[in-house]
Tab-separated table of C-alpha atoms and ligand atoms in Angstrom:
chain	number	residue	atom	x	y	z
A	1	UNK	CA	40.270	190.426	25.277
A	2	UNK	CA	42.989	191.094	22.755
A	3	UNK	CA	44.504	188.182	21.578
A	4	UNK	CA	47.141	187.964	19.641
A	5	UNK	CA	47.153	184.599	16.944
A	6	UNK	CA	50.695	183.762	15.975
A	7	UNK	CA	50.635	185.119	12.875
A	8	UNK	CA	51.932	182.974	9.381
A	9	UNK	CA	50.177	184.834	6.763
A	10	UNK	CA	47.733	188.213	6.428
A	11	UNK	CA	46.448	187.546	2.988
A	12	UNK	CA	45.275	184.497	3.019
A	13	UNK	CA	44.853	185.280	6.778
A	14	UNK	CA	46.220	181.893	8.697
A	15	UNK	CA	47.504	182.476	12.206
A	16	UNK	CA	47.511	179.899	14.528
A	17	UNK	CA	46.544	179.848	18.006
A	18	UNK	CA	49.805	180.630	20.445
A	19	UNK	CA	50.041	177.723	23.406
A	20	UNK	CA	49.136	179.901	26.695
A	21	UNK	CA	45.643	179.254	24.772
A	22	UNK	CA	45.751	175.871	24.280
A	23	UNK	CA	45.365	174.969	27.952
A	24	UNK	CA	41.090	174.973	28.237
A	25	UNK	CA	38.776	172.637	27.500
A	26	UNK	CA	36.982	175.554	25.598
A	27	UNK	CA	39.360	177.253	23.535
A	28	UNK	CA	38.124	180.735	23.551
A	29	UNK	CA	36.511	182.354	19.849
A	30	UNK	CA	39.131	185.028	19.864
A	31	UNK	CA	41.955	182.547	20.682
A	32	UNK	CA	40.823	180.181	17.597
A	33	UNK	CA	43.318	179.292	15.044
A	34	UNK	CA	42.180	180.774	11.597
A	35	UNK	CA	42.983	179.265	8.417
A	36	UNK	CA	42.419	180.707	4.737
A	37	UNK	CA	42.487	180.047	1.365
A	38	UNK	CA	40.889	183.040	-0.063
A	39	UNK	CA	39.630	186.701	1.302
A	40	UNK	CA	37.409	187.281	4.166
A	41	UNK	CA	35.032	189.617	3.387
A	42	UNK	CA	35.501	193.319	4.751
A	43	UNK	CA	31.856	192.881	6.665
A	44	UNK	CA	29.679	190.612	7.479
A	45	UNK	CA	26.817	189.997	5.093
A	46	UNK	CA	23.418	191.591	5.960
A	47	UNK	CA	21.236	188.567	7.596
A	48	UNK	CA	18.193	189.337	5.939
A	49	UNK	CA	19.813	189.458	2.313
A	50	UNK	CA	21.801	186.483	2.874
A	51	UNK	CA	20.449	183.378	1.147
A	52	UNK	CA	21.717	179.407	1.288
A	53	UNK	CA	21.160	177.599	-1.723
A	54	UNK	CA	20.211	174.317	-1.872
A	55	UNK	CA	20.829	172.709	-5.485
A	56	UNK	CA	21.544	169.061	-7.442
A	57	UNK	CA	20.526	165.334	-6.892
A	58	UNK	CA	17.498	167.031	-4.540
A	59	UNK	CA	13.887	166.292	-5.458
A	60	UNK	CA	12.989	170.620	-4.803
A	61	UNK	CA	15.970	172.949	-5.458
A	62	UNK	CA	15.661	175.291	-2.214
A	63	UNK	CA	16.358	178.715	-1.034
A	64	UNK	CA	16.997	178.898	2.657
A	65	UNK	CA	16.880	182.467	4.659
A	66	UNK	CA	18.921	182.937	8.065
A	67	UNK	CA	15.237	182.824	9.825
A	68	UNK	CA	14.712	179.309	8.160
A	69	UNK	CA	17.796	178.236	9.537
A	70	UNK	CA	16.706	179.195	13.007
A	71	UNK	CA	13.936	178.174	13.015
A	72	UNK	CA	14.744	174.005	12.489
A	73	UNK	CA	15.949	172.456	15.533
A	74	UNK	CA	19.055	173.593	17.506
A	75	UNK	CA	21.608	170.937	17.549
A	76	UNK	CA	24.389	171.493	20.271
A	77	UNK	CA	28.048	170.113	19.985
A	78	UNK	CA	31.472	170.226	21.367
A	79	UNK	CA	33.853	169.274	18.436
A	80	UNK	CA	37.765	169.824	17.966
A	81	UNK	CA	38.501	171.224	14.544
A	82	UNK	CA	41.939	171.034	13.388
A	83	UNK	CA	43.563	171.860	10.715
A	84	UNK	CA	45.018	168.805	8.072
A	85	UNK	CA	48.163	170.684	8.194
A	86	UNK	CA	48.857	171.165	12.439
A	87	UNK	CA	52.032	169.605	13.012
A	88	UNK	CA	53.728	170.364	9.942
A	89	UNK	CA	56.747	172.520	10.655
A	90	UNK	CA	57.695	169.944	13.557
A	91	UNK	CA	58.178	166.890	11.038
A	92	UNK	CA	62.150	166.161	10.573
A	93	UNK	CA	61.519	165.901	6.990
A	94	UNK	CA	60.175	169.095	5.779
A	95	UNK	CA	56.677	169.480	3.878
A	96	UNK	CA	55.332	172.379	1.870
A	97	UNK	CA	52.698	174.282	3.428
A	98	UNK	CA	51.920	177.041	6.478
A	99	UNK	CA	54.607	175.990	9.350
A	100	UNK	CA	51.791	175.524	12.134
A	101	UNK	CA	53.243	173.862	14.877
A	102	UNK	CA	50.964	172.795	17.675
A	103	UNK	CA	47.949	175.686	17.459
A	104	UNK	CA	46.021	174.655	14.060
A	105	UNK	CA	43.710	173.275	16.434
A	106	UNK	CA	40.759	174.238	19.093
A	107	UNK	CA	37.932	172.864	20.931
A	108	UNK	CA	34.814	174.954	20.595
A	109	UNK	CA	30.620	174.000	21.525
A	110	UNK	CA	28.956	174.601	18.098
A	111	UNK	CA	25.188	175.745	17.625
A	112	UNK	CA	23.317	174.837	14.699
A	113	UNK	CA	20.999	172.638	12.959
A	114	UNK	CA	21.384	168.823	11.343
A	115	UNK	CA	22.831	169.140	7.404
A	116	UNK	CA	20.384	165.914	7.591
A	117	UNK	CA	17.393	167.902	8.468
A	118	UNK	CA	18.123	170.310	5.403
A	119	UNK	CA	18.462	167.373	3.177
A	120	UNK	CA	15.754	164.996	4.656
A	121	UNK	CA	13.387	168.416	3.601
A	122	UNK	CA	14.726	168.489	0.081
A	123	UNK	CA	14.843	164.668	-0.922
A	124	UNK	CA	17.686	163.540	-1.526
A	125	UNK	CA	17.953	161.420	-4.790
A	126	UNK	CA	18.671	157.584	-4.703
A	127	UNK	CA	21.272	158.100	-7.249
A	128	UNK	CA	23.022	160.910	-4.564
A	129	UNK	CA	26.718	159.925	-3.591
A	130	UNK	CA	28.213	163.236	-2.546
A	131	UNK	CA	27.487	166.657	-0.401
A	132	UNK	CA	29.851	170.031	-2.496
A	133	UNK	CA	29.484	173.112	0.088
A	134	UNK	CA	30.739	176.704	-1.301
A	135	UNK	CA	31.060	179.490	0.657
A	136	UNK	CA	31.224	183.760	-0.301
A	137	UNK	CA	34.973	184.385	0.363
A	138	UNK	CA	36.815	185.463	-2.723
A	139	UNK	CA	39.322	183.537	-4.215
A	140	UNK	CA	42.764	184.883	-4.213
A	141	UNK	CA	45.965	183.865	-6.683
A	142	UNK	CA	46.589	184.491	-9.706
A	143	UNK	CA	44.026	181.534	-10.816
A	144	UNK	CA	41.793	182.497	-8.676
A	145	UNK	CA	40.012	179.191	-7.361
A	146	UNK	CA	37.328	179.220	-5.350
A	147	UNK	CA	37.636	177.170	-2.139
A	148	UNK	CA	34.950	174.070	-2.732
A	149	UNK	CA	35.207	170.615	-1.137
A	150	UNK	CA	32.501	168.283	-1.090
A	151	UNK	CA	32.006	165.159	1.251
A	152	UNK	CA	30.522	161.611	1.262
A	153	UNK	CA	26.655	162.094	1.507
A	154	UNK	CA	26.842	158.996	4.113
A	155	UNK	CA	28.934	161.806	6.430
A	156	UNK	CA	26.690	164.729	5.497
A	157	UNK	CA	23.761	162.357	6.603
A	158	UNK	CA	25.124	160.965	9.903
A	159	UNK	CA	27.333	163.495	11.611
A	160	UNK	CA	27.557	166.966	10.245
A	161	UNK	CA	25.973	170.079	11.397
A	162	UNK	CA	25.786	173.888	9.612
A	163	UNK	CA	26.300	175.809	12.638
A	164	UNK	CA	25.551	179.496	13.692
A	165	UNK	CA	27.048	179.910	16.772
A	166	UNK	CA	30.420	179.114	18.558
A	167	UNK	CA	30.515	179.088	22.513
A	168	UNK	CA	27.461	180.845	22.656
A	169	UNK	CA	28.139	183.634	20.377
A	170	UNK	CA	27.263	184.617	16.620
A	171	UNK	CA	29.547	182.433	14.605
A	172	UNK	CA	32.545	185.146	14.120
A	173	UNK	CA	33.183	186.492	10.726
A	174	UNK	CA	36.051	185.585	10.431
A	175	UNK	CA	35.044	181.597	11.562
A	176	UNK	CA	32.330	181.487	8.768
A	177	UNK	CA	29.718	184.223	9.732
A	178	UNK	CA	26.567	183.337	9.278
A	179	UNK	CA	26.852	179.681	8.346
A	180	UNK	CA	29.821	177.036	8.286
A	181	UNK	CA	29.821	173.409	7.534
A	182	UNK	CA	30.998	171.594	10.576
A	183	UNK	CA	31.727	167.619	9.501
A	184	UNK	CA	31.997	166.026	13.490
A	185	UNK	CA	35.387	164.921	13.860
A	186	UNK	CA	36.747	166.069	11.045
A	187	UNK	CA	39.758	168.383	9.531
A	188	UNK	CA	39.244	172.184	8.718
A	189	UNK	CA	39.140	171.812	5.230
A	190	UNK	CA	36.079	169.536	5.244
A	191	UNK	CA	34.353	172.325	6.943
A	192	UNK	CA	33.103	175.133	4.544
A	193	UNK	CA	32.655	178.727	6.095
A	194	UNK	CA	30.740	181.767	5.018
A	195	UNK	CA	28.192	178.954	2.825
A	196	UNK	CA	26.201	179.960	0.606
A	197	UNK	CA	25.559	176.992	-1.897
A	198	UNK	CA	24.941	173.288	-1.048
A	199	UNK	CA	25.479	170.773	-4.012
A	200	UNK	CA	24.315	167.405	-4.229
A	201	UNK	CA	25.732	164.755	-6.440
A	202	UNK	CA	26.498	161.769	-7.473
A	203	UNK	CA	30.546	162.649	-7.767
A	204	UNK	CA	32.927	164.498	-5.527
A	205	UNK	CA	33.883	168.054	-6.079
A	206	UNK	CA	36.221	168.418	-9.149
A	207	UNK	CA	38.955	170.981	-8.770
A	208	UNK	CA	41.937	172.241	-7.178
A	209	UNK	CA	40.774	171.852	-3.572
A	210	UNK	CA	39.437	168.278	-3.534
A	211	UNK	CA	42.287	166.787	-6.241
A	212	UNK	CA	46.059	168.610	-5.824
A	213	UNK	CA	45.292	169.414	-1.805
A	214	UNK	CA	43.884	168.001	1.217
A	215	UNK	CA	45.484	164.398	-0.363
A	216	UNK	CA	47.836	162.088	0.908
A	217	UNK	CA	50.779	161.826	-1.454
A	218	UNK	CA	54.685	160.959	-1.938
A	219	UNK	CA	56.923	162.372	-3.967
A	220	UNK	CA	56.263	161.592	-8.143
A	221	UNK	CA	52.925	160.374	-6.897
A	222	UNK	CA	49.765	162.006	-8.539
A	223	UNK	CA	47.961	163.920	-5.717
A	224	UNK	CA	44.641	163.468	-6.880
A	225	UNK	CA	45.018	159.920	-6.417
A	226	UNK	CA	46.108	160.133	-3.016
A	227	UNK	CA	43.573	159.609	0.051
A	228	UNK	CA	41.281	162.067	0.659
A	229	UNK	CA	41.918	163.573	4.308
A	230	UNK	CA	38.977	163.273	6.212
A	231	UNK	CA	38.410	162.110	9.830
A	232	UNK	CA	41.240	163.758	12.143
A	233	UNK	CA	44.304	161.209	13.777
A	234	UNK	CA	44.588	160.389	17.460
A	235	UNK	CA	46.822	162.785	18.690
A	236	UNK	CA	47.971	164.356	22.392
A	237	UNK	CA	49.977	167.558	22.695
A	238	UNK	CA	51.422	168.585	25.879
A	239	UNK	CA	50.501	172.303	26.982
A	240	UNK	CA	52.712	172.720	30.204
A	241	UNK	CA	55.376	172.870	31.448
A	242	UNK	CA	56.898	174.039	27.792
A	243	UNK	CA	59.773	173.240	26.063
A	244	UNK	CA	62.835	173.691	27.761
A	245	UNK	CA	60.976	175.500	30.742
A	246	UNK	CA	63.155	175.427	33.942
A	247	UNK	CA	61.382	174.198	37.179
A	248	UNK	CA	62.325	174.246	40.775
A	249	UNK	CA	62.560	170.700	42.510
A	250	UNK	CA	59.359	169.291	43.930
A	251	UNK	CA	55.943	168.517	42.037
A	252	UNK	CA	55.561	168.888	38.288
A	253	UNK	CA	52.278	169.107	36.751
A	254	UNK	CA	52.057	167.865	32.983
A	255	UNK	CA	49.282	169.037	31.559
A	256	UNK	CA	47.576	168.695	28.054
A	257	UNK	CA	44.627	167.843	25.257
A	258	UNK	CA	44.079	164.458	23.252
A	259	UNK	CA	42.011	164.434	20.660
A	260	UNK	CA	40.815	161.633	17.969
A	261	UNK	CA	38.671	162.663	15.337
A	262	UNK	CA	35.466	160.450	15.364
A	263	UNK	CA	36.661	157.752	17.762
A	264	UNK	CA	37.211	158.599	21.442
A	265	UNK	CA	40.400	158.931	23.760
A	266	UNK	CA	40.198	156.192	26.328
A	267	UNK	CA	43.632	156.444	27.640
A	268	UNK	CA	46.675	159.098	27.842
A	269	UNK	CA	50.386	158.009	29.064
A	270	UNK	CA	53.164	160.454	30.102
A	271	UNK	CA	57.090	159.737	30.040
A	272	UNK	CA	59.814	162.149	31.443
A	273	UNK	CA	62.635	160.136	30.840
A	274	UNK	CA	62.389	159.696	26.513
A	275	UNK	CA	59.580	156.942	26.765
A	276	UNK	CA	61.474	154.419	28.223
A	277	UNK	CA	58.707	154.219	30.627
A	278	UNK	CA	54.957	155.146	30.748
A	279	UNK	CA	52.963	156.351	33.775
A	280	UNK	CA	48.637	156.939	33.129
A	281	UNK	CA	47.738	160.329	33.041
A	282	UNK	CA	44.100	161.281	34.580
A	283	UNK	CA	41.593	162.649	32.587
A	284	UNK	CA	40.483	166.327	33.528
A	285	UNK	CA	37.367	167.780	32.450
A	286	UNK	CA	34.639	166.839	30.244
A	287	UNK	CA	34.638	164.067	27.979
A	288	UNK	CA	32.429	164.794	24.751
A	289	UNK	CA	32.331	162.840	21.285
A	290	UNK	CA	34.109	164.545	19.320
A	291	UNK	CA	35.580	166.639	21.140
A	292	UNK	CA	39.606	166.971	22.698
A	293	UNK	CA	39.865	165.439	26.540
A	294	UNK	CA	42.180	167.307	28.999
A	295	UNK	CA	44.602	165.461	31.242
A	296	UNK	CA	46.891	166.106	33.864
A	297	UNK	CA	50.118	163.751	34.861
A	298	UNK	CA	51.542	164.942	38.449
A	299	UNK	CA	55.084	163.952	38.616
A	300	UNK	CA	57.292	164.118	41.531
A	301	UNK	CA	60.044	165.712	40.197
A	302	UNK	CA	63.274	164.920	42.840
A	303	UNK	CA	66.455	165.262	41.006
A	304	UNK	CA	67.646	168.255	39.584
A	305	UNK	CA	69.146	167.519	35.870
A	306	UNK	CA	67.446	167.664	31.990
A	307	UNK	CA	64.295	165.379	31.560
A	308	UNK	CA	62.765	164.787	27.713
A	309	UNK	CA	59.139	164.312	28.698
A	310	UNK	CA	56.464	162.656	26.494
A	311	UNK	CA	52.528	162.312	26.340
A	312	UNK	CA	51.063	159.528	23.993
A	313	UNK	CA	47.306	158.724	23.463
A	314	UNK	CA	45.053	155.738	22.790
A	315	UNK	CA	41.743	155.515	21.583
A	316	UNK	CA	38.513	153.009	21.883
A	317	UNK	CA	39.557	150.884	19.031
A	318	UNK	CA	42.715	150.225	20.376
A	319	UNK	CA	45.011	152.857	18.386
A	320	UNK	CA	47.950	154.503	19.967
A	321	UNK	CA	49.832	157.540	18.879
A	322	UNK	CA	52.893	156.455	16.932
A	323	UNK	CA	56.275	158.237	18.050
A	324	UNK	CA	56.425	159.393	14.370
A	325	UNK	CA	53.805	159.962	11.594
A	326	UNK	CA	54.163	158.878	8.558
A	327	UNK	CA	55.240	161.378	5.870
A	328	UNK	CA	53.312	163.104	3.194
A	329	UNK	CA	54.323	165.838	0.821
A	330	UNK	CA	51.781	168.055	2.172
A	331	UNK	CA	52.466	167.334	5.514
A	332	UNK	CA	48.858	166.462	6.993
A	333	UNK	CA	48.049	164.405	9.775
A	334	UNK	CA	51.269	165.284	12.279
A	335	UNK	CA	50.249	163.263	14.819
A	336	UNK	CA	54.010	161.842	15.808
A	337	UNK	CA	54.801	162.045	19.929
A	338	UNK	CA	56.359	165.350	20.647
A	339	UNK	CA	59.136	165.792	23.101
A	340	UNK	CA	60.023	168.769	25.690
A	341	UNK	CA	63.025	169.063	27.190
A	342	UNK	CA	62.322	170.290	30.580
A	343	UNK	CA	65.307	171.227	33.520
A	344	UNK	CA	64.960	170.505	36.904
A	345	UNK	CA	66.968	172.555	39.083
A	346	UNK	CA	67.425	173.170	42.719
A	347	UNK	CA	66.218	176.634	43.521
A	348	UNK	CA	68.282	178.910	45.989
B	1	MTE	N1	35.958	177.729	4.061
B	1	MTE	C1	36.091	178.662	3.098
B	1	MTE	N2	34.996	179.159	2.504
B	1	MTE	N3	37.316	179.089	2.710
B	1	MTE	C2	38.472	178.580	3.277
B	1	MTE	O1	39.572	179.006	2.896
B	1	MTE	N4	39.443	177.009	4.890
B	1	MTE	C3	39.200	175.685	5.455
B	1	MTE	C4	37.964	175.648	6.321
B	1	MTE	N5	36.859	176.288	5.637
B	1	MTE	C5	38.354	177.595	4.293
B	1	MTE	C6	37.044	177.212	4.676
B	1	MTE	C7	40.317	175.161	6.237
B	1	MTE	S1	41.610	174.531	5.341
B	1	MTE	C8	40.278	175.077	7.610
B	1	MTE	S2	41.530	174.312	8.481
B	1	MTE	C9	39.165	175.629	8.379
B	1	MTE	O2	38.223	176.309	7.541
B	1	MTE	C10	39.661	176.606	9.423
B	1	MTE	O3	38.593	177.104	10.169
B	1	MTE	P1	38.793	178.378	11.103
B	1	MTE	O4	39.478	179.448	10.311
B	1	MTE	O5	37.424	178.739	11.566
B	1	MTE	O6	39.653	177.906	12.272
């Protein structure tokens, strides 16, 4: 299938995935949203030349080969990866960065092994705090900084995976191919691709990447000491009808995702008159940790005339979606309640 991303940039490449493809539990590889900070390579690297290097607070410095990797045992997850940035462009006040709107994000089932296993084998050391990942893409820019974020070891330990495949195929090239650092729950940017050195220490990453972005920061505020962004917001998005789509009298389905990082969606609620009231939606579909839950909301739809309709999520520790997010420079973390304005006309 020939899909065609909605394109922002081509070098870095960062498209994001258009909305016809947001609408499956499984959001397909070729259908993914892609996000860049440096250059994909031309081709994949050769397998048996590859090598992942395992290096720092370990007790034995280690050299990993593909065939290593596969043989440890297979871990299988469903996990929504979105990028810190989705959302951006539809914040009133505007924020510097790619204009994604509603696509930096997709649900995928990830194959791969435990980041635990690898680090259980190389001992980690007591004084250990922090997990740096690097992958092979080259930097672009005129400085030229490679793209390397580290996380807290206590993450690395509990819930992230390297993985190798994505729905069942060979992790795509240009998704991390052969090896990506998947941190359950989430945002891109905590999730290395193309690795090809692990780093453990007792400090975070220093550098561009972990201290000026992927911070939460107002204006005159020093980004590096901003909060880290780490585990993804509760969020819903609707994914039909669309905005300002025009629908014959009779039964409207509202359809959509919700998704919540590391905790869980236990509730969605719809509103087509500007959330002055909320009906529940039901849940369609599976209903995985970490990964987005589909829902449907089936509205009888009787009077012809303009309708602002509304989906809003909560999740099991009692959070709900806020009608607005608050700001940020960068603009990470959109997860404000986003309107459509839908007609309902008499057809004839
Ligand atoms: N890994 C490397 N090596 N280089 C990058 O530029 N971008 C990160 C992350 N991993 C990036 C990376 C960001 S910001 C995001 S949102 C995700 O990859 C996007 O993953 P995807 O392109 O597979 O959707």
């Amino acid at each position: 299938m020939d899909i065609r991303l909605n394109v922002m940039s081509e070098k870095p490449l960062n498209a994001e995935t258009p909305a016809a493809h947001l609408q499956s539990w499984i959001t397909a590889n070729d259908a993914f949203f892609k996000r860049n900070q440096g250059e994909i390579m031309a081709s994949p690297v050769a397998l048996d030349r590859w090598r992942l290097f395992v290096r720092g607070m370990v007790k034995t410095e280690i050299e990993l080969k593909f065939s290593d990797i596969l043989a440890m045992p297979k871990i299988e997850a469903a996990n929504t990866l979105e990028c810190s940035g989705n959302g951006r462009s539809l914040l009133s006040e505007k924020a510097s960065g790619n204009p994604w709107t509603i696509g930096g994000v997709g649900n995928a089932v990830w194959g791969g092994v435990r980041l635990s296993d690898i680090l259980a084998g190389v001992g980690v050391m007591p004084e250990a705090r922090h997990v740096g990942f690097e992958g092979l893409d080259k930097p672009l820019g005129s400085a030229r900084i490679q793209f390397i974020r580290s996380i807290p070891l206590e993450k690395a330990m509990s819930s992230t995976l390297l993985v190798y495949e994505m729905n069942g195929e060979p992790l795509p090239l240009d998704h991390g191919f052969p090896l990506r650092a998947l941190a359950l729950g989430w945002t891109g940017a905590n999730c290395v691709k193309w690795l090809k050195r692990i780093t453990v220490s007792d400090q975070p990453v220093a550098g561009f990447f972990m201290d000026k972005v992927y911070r939460i920061f107002q204006k005159g505020e020093d980004p590096g000491a901003g909060e880290v962004v780490t585990g993804m917001p509760l969020k819903s998005i609707i994914t039909s009808p669309a905005d300002h789509d025009v629908l014959p009298v009779g039964t409207v389905t509202i359809r959509g995702a919700a998704y919540a990082g590391e905790a869980r969606v236990v509730k969605v609620e719809a509103s087509v008159d500007g959330g002055a009231s909320w009906q529940a939606a039901e849940f369609i579909g599976p209903d995985e940790p970490y990964a987005w839950r589909r829902w449907e909301y089936r509205w009888r739809a009787s009077h012809p005339g303009t309708y602002r309709i509304l989906s809003r999520a909560t999740d099991d520790e009692g959070r709900v979606q806020p009608p607005v997010a608050d700001w940020n420079v960068l603009g990470y973390g959109n997860n404000g309640v986003r309107e459509h304005s839908i007609s309902i006309v008499i057809q004839g």
